[in-house]
């Protein structure tokens, strides 16, 4: 009986992880001027952002500047972070590939991936999924 109860509780615990919304911690940019966090809507299937990784950008005063739908799906592995220098957001996604956005006038503008940006994306991925 104990064994069955344990299996049921473990199943409920793992299932609840997949049926609740996700919100990452805030990640400060190297310059200290910005912070980002990622969210995923895992519960409202009727919403336009269902299962997409959304990046939220905050300024120095912790004021929300904008949000960005990355197009990355939560069904695959992904991670976000910053370049080591400057204010460039990097996304590594196993379903849509790597993307980067540079911040100009507090707004993200997607830029072409370079070898250096791809290396950073892969490093962030390796750190998250050790």
Short mmCIF file of N, CA, C and O in Angstrom, two decimals:
data_model
loop_
_atom_site.label_atom_id
_atom_site.label_comp_id
_atom_site.label_asym_id
_atom_site.label_seq_id
_atom_site.Cartn_x
_atom_site.Cartn_y
_atom_site.Cartn_z
N UNK A 1 0.83 -1.20 0.00
CA UNK A 1 0.00 0.00 0.00
C UNK A 1 0.87 1.26 0.00
O UNK A 1 0.58 2.21 -0.71
N UNK A 2 1.92 1.25 0.84
CA UNK A 2 2.82 2.40 0.90
C UNK A 2 3.47 2.65 -0.46
O UNK A 2 3.65 3.80 -0.86
N UNK A 3 3.81 1.58 -1.11
CA UNK A 3 4.47 1.69 -2.41
C UNK A 3 3.56 2.36 -3.44
O UNK A 3 3.98 3.23 -4.20
N UNK A 4 2.29 1.96 -3.46
CA UNK A 4 1.32 2.54 -4.40
C UNK A 4 1.11 4.02 -4.10
O UNK A 4 1.04 4.84 -5.00
N UNK A 5 0.99 4.35 -2.82
CA UNK A 5 0.79 5.73 -2.42
C UNK A 5 1.99 6.60 -2.82
O UNK A 5 1.83 7.71 -3.33
N UNK A 6 3.19 6.07 -2.64
CA UNK A 6 4.39 6.79 -3.03
C UNK A 6 4.42 7.03 -4.54
O UNK A 6 4.74 8.13 -5.00
N UNK A 7 4.07 6.03 -5.32
CA UNK A 7 4.04 6.17 -6.77
C UNK A 7 3.00 7.21 -7.21
O UNK A 7 3.26 8.01 -8.11
N UNK A 8 1.85 7.21 -6.57
CA UNK A 8 0.81 8.18 -6.90
C UNK A 8 1.29 9.60 -6.57
O UNK A 8 1.13 10.52 -7.38
N UNK A 9 1.89 9.78 -5.40
CA UNK A 9 2.38 11.11 -5.01
C UNK A 9 3.49 11.59 -5.94
O UNK A 9 3.52 12.77 -6.32
N UNK A 10 4.39 10.70 -6.33
CA UNK A 10 5.45 11.09 -7.26
C UNK A 10 4.87 11.46 -8.61
O UNK A 10 5.30 12.44 -9.23
N UNK A 11 3.89 10.73 -9.07
CA UNK A 11 3.26 11.04 -10.36
C UNK A 11 2.59 12.41 -10.32
O UNK A 11 2.70 13.20 -11.26
N UNK A 12 1.87 12.70 -9.24
CA UNK A 12 1.22 13.99 -9.11
C UNK A 12 2.23 15.14 -9.06
O UNK A 12 2.03 16.19 -9.65
N UNK A 13 3.33 14.91 -8.37
CA UNK A 13 4.37 15.93 -8.26
C UNK A 13 4.97 16.23 -9.62
O UNK A 13 5.10 17.38 -10.01
N UNK A 14 5.34 15.20 -10.36
CA UNK A 14 5.93 15.40 -11.69
C UNK A 14 4.93 16.01 -12.65
O UNK A 14 5.26 16.87 -13.45
N UNK A 15 3.69 15.60 -12.59
CA UNK A 15 2.66 16.12 -13.48
C UNK A 15 2.43 17.61 -13.20
O UNK A 15 2.27 18.40 -14.13
N UNK A 16 2.41 18.00 -11.94
CA UNK A 16 2.17 19.41 -11.60
C UNK A 16 3.27 20.31 -12.12
O UNK A 16 3.06 21.47 -12.42
N UNK A 17 4.49 19.78 -12.28
CA UNK A 17 5.58 20.57 -12.83
C UNK A 17 5.31 20.96 -14.28
O UNK A 17 5.74 22.00 -14.74
N UNK A 18 4.61 20.11 -15.01
CA UNK A 18 4.35 20.37 -16.42
C UNK A 18 3.07 21.15 -16.65
O UNK A 18 2.83 21.64 -17.74
N UNK A 19 2.24 21.29 -15.64
CA UNK A 19 0.96 21.97 -15.81
C UNK A 19 0.86 23.23 -14.98
O UNK A 19 -0.21 23.64 -14.59
N UNK A 20 1.99 23.85 -14.71
CA UNK A 20 1.99 25.15 -14.05
C UNK A 20 2.87 26.09 -14.87
O UNK A 20 3.78 25.66 -15.58
N UNK A 21 2.57 27.36 -14.81
CA UNK A 21 3.34 28.34 -15.55
C UNK A 21 4.76 28.40 -15.02
O UNK A 21 5.02 28.07 -13.87
N UNK A 22 5.68 28.84 -15.88
CA UNK A 22 7.09 28.91 -15.51
C UNK A 22 7.54 30.36 -15.46
O UNK A 22 7.15 31.17 -16.31
N UNK A 23 8.36 30.68 -14.48
CA UNK A 23 8.98 32.00 -14.37
C UNK A 23 10.40 31.83 -13.85
O UNK A 23 10.60 31.26 -12.78
N UNK A 24 11.38 32.31 -14.62
CA UNK A 24 12.78 32.19 -14.20
C UNK A 24 13.13 33.29 -13.21
O UNK A 24 12.36 34.22 -12.99
N UNK A 25 14.32 33.19 -12.70
CA UNK A 25 14.85 34.27 -11.86
C UNK A 25 15.28 35.41 -12.76
O UNK A 25 15.42 35.25 -13.97
N UNK A 26 15.48 36.59 -12.17
CA UNK A 26 15.99 37.73 -12.93
C UNK A 26 17.49 37.54 -13.19
O UNK A 26 18.22 37.11 -12.29
N UNK A 27 17.91 37.87 -14.40
CA UNK A 27 19.32 37.74 -14.78
C UNK A 27 19.82 39.14 -15.16
O UNK A 27 19.33 39.73 -16.12
N UNK A 28 20.78 39.66 -14.40
CA UNK A 28 21.30 41.01 -14.61
C UNK A 28 22.30 41.03 -15.76
O UNK A 28 23.12 40.12 -15.89
N UNK A 29 22.23 42.08 -16.58
CA UNK A 29 23.17 42.24 -17.69
C UNK A 29 24.56 42.59 -17.15
O UNK A 29 24.68 43.11 -16.04
N UNK A 30 25.61 42.34 -17.92
CA UNK A 30 26.96 42.66 -17.48
C UNK A 30 27.15 44.14 -17.14
O UNK A 30 27.93 44.47 -16.25
N UNK A 31 26.43 45.03 -17.82
CA UNK A 31 26.57 46.46 -17.54
C UNK A 31 25.79 46.87 -16.29
O UNK A 31 26.00 47.95 -15.77
N UNK A 32 24.86 46.01 -15.86
CA UNK A 32 24.02 46.35 -14.73
C UNK A 32 22.85 47.24 -15.09
O UNK A 32 22.07 47.64 -14.22
N UNK A 33 22.69 47.57 -16.36
CA UNK A 33 21.61 48.46 -16.80
C UNK A 33 20.28 47.76 -17.01
O UNK A 33 19.24 48.42 -17.03
N UNK A 34 20.30 46.45 -17.19
CA UNK A 34 19.08 45.71 -17.51
C UNK A 34 19.03 44.38 -16.77
O UNK A 34 20.06 43.88 -16.31
N UNK A 35 17.82 43.83 -16.71
CA UNK A 35 17.61 42.48 -16.22
C UNK A 35 16.59 41.82 -17.14
O UNK A 35 15.73 42.49 -17.69
N UNK A 36 16.70 40.50 -17.26
CA UNK A 36 15.72 39.74 -18.02
C UNK A 36 15.24 38.57 -17.18
O UNK A 36 15.93 38.12 -16.25
N UNK A 37 14.05 38.11 -17.51
CA UNK A 37 13.57 36.84 -16.99
C UNK A 37 12.72 36.22 -18.08
O UNK A 37 12.23 36.90 -18.98
N UNK A 38 12.57 34.93 -18.00
CA UNK A 38 11.76 34.20 -18.97
C UNK A 38 10.51 33.67 -18.29
O UNK A 38 10.55 33.30 -17.11
N UNK A 39 9.42 33.67 -19.03
CA UNK A 39 8.19 33.03 -18.55
C UNK A 39 7.67 32.13 -19.66
O UNK A 39 7.96 32.32 -20.84
N UNK A 40 6.89 31.14 -19.23
CA UNK A 40 6.21 30.25 -20.17
C UNK A 40 4.80 30.03 -19.67
O UNK A 40 4.60 29.63 -18.51
N UNK A 41 3.83 30.31 -20.53
CA UNK A 41 2.42 30.02 -20.23
C UNK A 41 2.19 28.55 -20.54
O UNK A 41 2.15 28.16 -21.70
N UNK A 42 2.04 27.76 -19.50
CA UNK A 42 1.81 26.33 -19.67
C UNK A 42 0.37 25.93 -19.36
O UNK A 42 0.04 24.75 -19.41
N UNK A 43 -0.47 26.89 -19.02
CA UNK A 43 -1.81 26.54 -18.55
C UNK A 43 -2.95 27.01 -19.45
O UNK A 43 -3.97 26.35 -19.51
N UNK A 44 -2.80 28.15 -20.11
CA UNK A 44 -3.89 28.70 -20.92
C UNK A 44 -3.68 28.38 -22.40
O UNK A 44 -3.03 29.13 -23.13
N UNK A 45 -4.23 27.27 -22.83
CA UNK A 45 -4.02 26.81 -24.21
C UNK A 45 -4.67 27.72 -25.25
O UNK A 45 -4.33 27.66 -26.42
N UNK A 46 -5.58 28.58 -24.85
CA UNK A 46 -6.24 29.49 -25.77
C UNK A 46 -5.45 30.78 -26.01
O UNK A 46 -5.76 31.52 -26.93
N UNK A 47 -4.44 31.03 -25.21
CA UNK A 47 -3.65 32.27 -25.33
C UNK A 47 -2.65 32.16 -26.47
O UNK A 47 -2.16 31.07 -26.80
N UNK A 48 -2.34 33.30 -27.09
CA UNK A 48 -1.38 33.33 -28.19
C UNK A 48 0.02 32.90 -27.77
O UNK A 48 0.80 32.44 -28.59
N UNK A 49 0.35 33.09 -26.50
CA UNK A 49 1.69 32.78 -26.03
C UNK A 49 1.82 31.38 -25.43
O UNK A 49 2.84 31.06 -24.82
N UNK A 50 0.83 30.52 -25.62
CA UNK A 50 0.86 29.20 -25.01
C UNK A 50 2.11 28.43 -25.41
O UNK A 50 2.40 28.25 -26.59
N UNK A 51 2.87 28.02 -24.42
CA UNK A 51 4.07 27.18 -24.54
C UNK A 51 5.25 27.87 -25.22
O UNK A 51 6.22 27.23 -25.57
N UNK A 52 5.18 29.19 -25.39
CA UNK A 52 6.31 29.93 -25.95
C UNK A 52 7.15 30.53 -24.83
O UNK A 52 6.63 30.94 -23.80
N UNK A 53 8.45 30.62 -25.08
CA UNK A 53 9.36 31.27 -24.15
C UNK A 53 9.28 32.78 -24.40
O UNK A 53 9.57 33.25 -25.50
N UNK A 54 8.86 33.51 -23.38
CA UNK A 54 8.73 34.96 -23.45
C UNK A 54 9.83 35.57 -22.59
O UNK A 54 10.00 35.20 -21.43
N UNK A 55 10.58 36.52 -23.17
CA UNK A 55 11.60 37.24 -22.41
C UNK A 55 11.03 38.58 -21.98
O UNK A 55 10.47 39.32 -22.79
N UNK A 56 11.16 38.89 -20.69
CA UNK A 56 10.71 40.16 -20.12
C UNK A 56 11.95 40.98 -19.80
O UNK A 56 12.86 40.50 -19.12
N UNK A 57 11.99 42.21 -20.30
CA UNK A 57 13.13 43.09 -20.12
C UNK A 57 12.80 44.18 -19.11
O UNK A 57 11.77 44.84 -19.23
N UNK A 58 13.69 44.35 -18.13
CA UNK A 58 13.52 45.36 -17.08
C UNK A 58 14.69 46.32 -17.09
O UNK A 58 15.83 45.93 -17.36
N UNK A 59 14.42 47.58 -16.74
CA UNK A 59 15.45 48.61 -16.63
C UNK A 59 16.08 48.64 -15.26
O UNK A 59 15.77 47.83 -14.39
N UNK A 60 16.94 49.64 -15.04
CA UNK A 60 17.68 49.78 -13.78
C UNK A 60 16.76 49.92 -12.57
O UNK A 60 17.06 49.42 -11.50
N UNK A 61 15.68 50.60 -12.74
CA UNK A 61 14.74 50.84 -11.63
C UNK A 61 13.76 49.69 -11.45
O UNK A 61 12.73 49.85 -10.81
N UNK A 62 14.06 48.54 -12.06
CA UNK A 62 13.20 47.36 -12.04
C UNK A 62 11.85 47.64 -12.71
O UNK A 62 10.85 47.02 -12.38
N UNK A 63 11.83 48.59 -13.63
CA UNK A 63 10.61 48.87 -14.38
C UNK A 63 10.61 48.02 -15.65
O UNK A 63 11.62 47.90 -16.32
N UNK A 64 9.46 47.46 -15.95
CA UNK A 64 9.35 46.60 -17.13
C UNK A 64 9.36 47.47 -18.38
O UNK A 64 8.54 48.36 -18.54
N UNK A 65 10.30 47.17 -19.29
CA UNK A 65 10.44 47.93 -20.52
C UNK A 65 9.65 47.30 -21.68
O UNK A 65 8.98 48.00 -22.42
N UNK A 66 9.75 46.00 -21.81
CA UNK A 66 9.06 45.31 -22.90
C UNK A 66 9.10 43.81 -22.67
O UNK A 66 9.78 43.32 -21.75
N UNK A 67 8.39 43.09 -23.50
CA UNK A 67 8.50 41.63 -23.51
C UNK A 67 8.62 41.18 -24.96
O UNK A 67 8.19 41.87 -25.87
N UNK A 68 9.23 40.03 -25.13
CA UNK A 68 9.58 39.54 -26.45
C UNK A 68 9.23 38.06 -26.54
O UNK A 68 9.73 37.25 -25.75
N UNK A 69 8.35 37.71 -27.48
CA UNK A 69 8.06 36.31 -27.73
C UNK A 69 9.18 35.79 -28.61
O UNK A 69 9.33 36.19 -29.76
N UNK A 70 9.98 34.88 -28.09
CA UNK A 70 11.17 34.39 -28.80
C UNK A 70 10.84 33.45 -29.94
O UNK A 70 11.66 33.24 -30.82
N UNK A 71 9.66 32.85 -29.90
CA UNK A 71 9.31 31.83 -30.89
C UNK A 71 9.80 30.45 -30.49
O UNK A 71 9.50 29.47 -31.17
N UNK A 72 10.56 30.37 -29.40
CA UNK A 72 11.05 29.07 -28.92
C UNK A 72 9.94 28.37 -28.15
O UNK A 72 9.26 28.99 -27.33
N UNK A 73 9.78 27.11 -28.41
CA UNK A 73 8.77 26.33 -27.71
C UNK A 73 9.33 25.72 -26.44
O UNK A 73 10.50 25.35 -26.37
N UNK A 74 8.49 25.61 -25.45
CA UNK A 74 8.90 25.07 -24.16
C UNK A 74 8.98 23.55 -24.18
O UNK A 74 9.49 22.95 -23.26
N UNK A 75 8.51 22.93 -25.24
CA UNK A 75 8.57 21.47 -25.33
C UNK A 75 9.98 20.95 -25.53
O UNK A 75 10.23 19.76 -25.41
N UNK A 76 10.90 21.83 -25.87
CA UNK A 76 12.30 21.46 -26.08
C UNK A 76 13.18 22.20 -25.08
O UNK A 76 12.72 23.11 -24.40
N UNK A 77 14.44 21.83 -25.02
CA UNK A 77 15.37 22.50 -24.09
C UNK A 77 15.72 23.88 -24.63
O UNK A 77 15.86 24.08 -25.83
N UNK A 78 15.87 24.83 -23.70
CA UNK A 78 16.21 26.21 -24.06
C UNK A 78 16.84 26.90 -22.87
O UNK A 78 16.70 26.46 -21.72
N UNK A 79 17.52 27.99 -23.12
CA UNK A 79 18.07 28.81 -22.05
C UNK A 79 18.28 30.23 -22.57
O UNK A 79 18.42 30.44 -23.77
N UNK A 80 18.26 31.20 -21.66
CA UNK A 80 18.55 32.59 -22.01
C UNK A 80 19.66 33.11 -21.12
O UNK A 80 19.92 32.56 -20.05
N UNK A 81 20.30 34.16 -21.58
CA UNK A 81 21.34 34.82 -20.80
C UNK A 81 21.85 36.03 -21.55
O UNK A 81 21.22 36.50 -22.50
N UNK A 82 22.99 36.51 -21.12
CA UNK A 82 23.61 37.70 -21.71
C UNK A 82 24.97 37.33 -22.27
O UNK A 82 25.59 36.36 -21.85
N UNK A 83 25.45 38.15 -23.19
CA UNK A 83 26.85 38.03 -23.58
C UNK A 83 27.69 38.43 -22.37
O UNK A 83 27.18 39.04 -21.43
N UNK A 84 28.96 38.10 -22.39
CA UNK A 84 29.80 38.41 -21.23
C UNK A 84 30.05 39.90 -21.08
O UNK A 84 30.30 40.38 -19.97
N UNK A 85 29.98 40.64 -22.17
CA UNK A 85 30.19 42.09 -22.16
C UNK A 85 29.04 42.73 -22.93
O UNK A 85 28.61 42.22 -23.95
N UNK A 86 28.53 43.83 -22.43
CA UNK A 86 27.49 44.56 -23.15
C UNK A 86 26.09 44.11 -22.80
O UNK A 86 25.87 43.34 -21.87
N UNK A 87 25.16 44.63 -23.56
CA UNK A 87 23.74 44.37 -23.31
C UNK A 87 23.12 43.61 -24.48
O UNK A 87 22.23 44.11 -25.17
N UNK A 88 23.59 42.40 -24.71
CA UNK A 88 23.05 41.55 -25.76
C UNK A 88 22.47 40.30 -25.14
O UNK A 88 23.15 39.57 -24.42
N UNK A 89 21.18 40.06 -25.41
CA UNK A 89 20.47 38.89 -24.91
C UNK A 89 20.75 37.73 -25.86
O UNK A 89 20.72 37.89 -27.07
N UNK A 90 20.99 36.55 -25.29
CA UNK A 90 21.27 35.36 -26.08
C UNK A 90 20.28 34.26 -25.70
O UNK A 90 20.02 34.03 -24.51
N UNK A 91 19.73 33.61 -26.70
CA UNK A 91 18.82 32.47 -26.51
C UNK A 91 19.42 31.26 -27.18
O UNK A 91 19.88 31.34 -28.33
N UNK A 92 19.42 30.13 -26.49
CA UNK A 92 19.76 28.86 -27.11
C UNK A 92 18.51 28.01 -27.01
O UNK A 92 17.94 27.82 -25.94
N UNK A 93 18.04 27.54 -28.15
CA UNK A 93 16.83 26.73 -28.20
C UNK A 93 17.08 25.52 -29.09
O UNK A 93 17.55 25.67 -30.22
N UNK A 94 16.73 24.34 -28.59
CA UNK A 94 16.96 23.14 -29.40
C UNK A 94 15.94 22.99 -30.51
O UNK A 94 16.11 22.14 -31.37
N UNK A 95 14.88 23.81 -30.53
CA UNK A 95 13.92 23.68 -31.63
C UNK A 95 14.06 24.77 -32.69
O UNK A 95 13.86 24.52 -33.87
N UNK A 96 14.44 26.00 -32.33
CA UNK A 96 14.56 27.06 -33.34
C UNK A 96 15.99 27.55 -33.52
O UNK A 96 16.24 28.43 -34.34
N UNK A 97 16.92 27.00 -32.76
CA UNK A 97 18.31 27.42 -32.87
C UNK A 97 18.63 28.62 -32.00
O UNK A 97 17.83 29.04 -31.17
N UNK A 98 19.79 29.16 -32.20
CA UNK A 98 20.27 30.28 -31.40
C UNK A 98 19.81 31.61 -31.98
O UNK A 98 19.76 31.78 -33.19
N UNK A 99 19.49 32.54 -31.08
CA UNK A 99 19.11 33.90 -31.47
C UNK A 99 19.74 34.88 -30.49
O UNK A 99 20.06 34.52 -29.36
N UNK A 100 19.87 36.13 -30.96
CA UNK A 100 20.42 37.18 -30.09
C UNK A 100 19.74 38.50 -30.41
O UNK A 100 19.33 38.74 -31.55
N UNK A 101 19.62 39.32 -29.37
CA UNK A 101 19.04 40.66 -29.50
C UNK A 101 19.94 41.65 -28.80
O UNK A 101 20.30 41.46 -27.64
N UNK A 102 20.27 42.73 -29.48
CA UNK A 102 21.04 43.82 -28.87
C UNK A 102 20.04 44.89 -28.44
O UNK A 102 19.02 45.09 -29.09
N UNK A 103 20.32 45.55 -27.34
CA UNK A 103 19.40 46.56 -26.83
C UNK A 103 19.80 47.94 -27.33
O UNK A 103 20.93 48.39 -27.10
N UNK A 104 18.89 48.57 -28.04
CA UNK A 104 19.06 49.94 -28.51
C UNK A 104 17.87 50.75 -28.02
O UNK A 104 16.73 50.40 -28.30
N UNK A 105 18.15 51.82 -27.28
CA UNK A 105 17.11 52.68 -26.73
C UNK A 105 16.07 51.85 -25.96
O UNK A 105 14.86 52.01 -26.13
N UNK A 106 16.57 50.96 -25.13
CA UNK A 106 15.75 50.11 -24.25
C UNK A 106 14.83 49.15 -24.99
O UNK A 106 13.86 48.66 -24.43
N UNK A 107 15.13 48.85 -26.25
CA UNK A 107 14.33 47.91 -27.02
C UNK A 107 15.24 46.86 -27.64
O UNK A 107 16.32 47.18 -28.14
N UNK A 108 14.79 45.58 -27.62
CA UNK A 108 15.61 44.52 -28.23
C UNK A 108 15.45 44.50 -29.76
O UNK A 108 14.35 44.59 -30.28
N UNK A 109 16.58 44.43 -30.45
CA UNK A 109 16.60 44.30 -31.91
C UNK A 109 17.40 43.04 -32.24
O UNK A 109 18.56 42.93 -31.85
N UNK A 110 16.75 42.11 -32.95
CA UNK A 110 17.42 40.86 -33.29
C UNK A 110 18.60 41.14 -34.21
O UNK A 110 18.51 41.97 -35.13
N UNK A 111 19.71 40.45 -33.94
CA UNK A 111 20.91 40.60 -34.74
C UNK A 111 21.32 39.25 -35.30
O UNK A 111 20.89 38.20 -34.82
N UNK A 112 22.16 39.30 -36.32
CA UNK A 112 22.65 38.09 -36.96
C UNK A 112 23.59 37.36 -36.00
O UNK A 112 24.41 37.98 -35.32
N UNK A 113 23.46 36.05 -35.97
CA UNK A 113 24.31 35.25 -35.11
C UNK A 113 25.73 35.18 -35.68
O UNK A 113 25.91 35.03 -36.89
N UNK A 114 26.69 35.32 -34.79
CA UNK A 114 28.10 35.20 -35.15
C UNK A 114 28.65 33.96 -34.46
O UNK A 114 27.98 33.36 -33.61
N UNK A 115 29.87 33.58 -34.79
CA UNK A 115 30.49 32.44 -34.11
C UNK A 115 30.58 32.69 -32.61
O UNK A 115 30.32 31.80 -31.80
N UNK A 116 30.93 33.92 -32.24
CA UNK A 116 31.05 34.27 -30.81
C UNK A 116 29.70 34.16 -30.09
O UNK A 116 29.62 33.64 -28.98
N UNK A 117 28.64 34.64 -30.73
CA UNK A 117 27.30 34.54 -30.12
C UNK A 117 26.84 33.09 -30.03
O UNK A 117 26.24 32.68 -29.03
N UNK A 118 27.13 32.30 -31.05
CA UNK A 118 26.77 30.87 -31.00
C UNK A 118 27.53 30.14 -29.90
O UNK A 118 26.96 29.31 -29.20
N UNK A 119 28.79 30.48 -29.72
CA UNK A 119 29.58 29.89 -28.64
C UNK A 119 28.99 30.25 -27.29
O UNK A 119 28.91 29.40 -26.39
N UNK A 120 28.59 31.50 -27.13
CA UNK A 120 27.98 31.93 -25.85
C UNK A 120 26.68 31.19 -25.61
O UNK A 120 26.41 30.74 -24.49
N UNK A 121 25.85 31.06 -26.65
CA UNK A 121 24.58 30.34 -26.52
C UNK A 121 24.82 28.90 -26.09
O UNK A 121 24.14 28.39 -25.19
N UNK A 122 25.78 28.24 -26.71
CA UNK A 122 26.08 26.85 -26.36
C UNK A 122 26.65 26.73 -24.95
O UNK A 122 26.37 25.77 -24.23
N UNK A 123 27.43 27.73 -24.53
CA UNK A 123 27.95 27.73 -23.16
C UNK A 123 26.79 27.86 -22.16
O UNK A 123 26.75 27.12 -21.17
N UNK A 124 25.88 28.78 -22.40
CA UNK A 124 24.73 28.95 -21.50
C UNK A 124 23.93 27.66 -21.41
O UNK A 124 23.49 27.25 -20.33
N UNK A 125 23.75 26.99 -22.55
CA UNK A 125 23.02 25.71 -22.59
C UNK A 125 23.75 24.66 -21.74
O UNK A 125 23.13 23.96 -20.95
N UNK A 126 25.07 24.58 -21.92
CA UNK A 126 25.83 23.57 -21.18
C UNK A 126 25.80 23.83 -19.67
O UNK A 126 25.81 22.90 -18.87
N UNK A 127 25.74 25.09 -19.29
CA UNK A 127 25.65 25.43 -17.86
C UNK A 127 24.30 25.04 -17.27
O UNK A 127 24.20 24.58 -16.14
N UNK A 128 23.24 25.26 -18.02
CA UNK A 128 21.90 24.95 -17.52
C UNK A 128 21.62 23.46 -17.46
O UNK A 128 20.99 22.97 -16.54
N UNK A 129 22.12 22.72 -18.44
CA UNK A 129 21.81 21.30 -18.54
C UNK A 129 23.02 20.42 -18.26
O UNK A 129 23.31 19.48 -18.98
N UNK A 130 23.74 20.73 -17.19
CA UNK A 130 24.91 19.93 -16.78
C UNK A 130 24.50 18.54 -16.39
O UNK A 130 23.50 18.27 -15.86
#
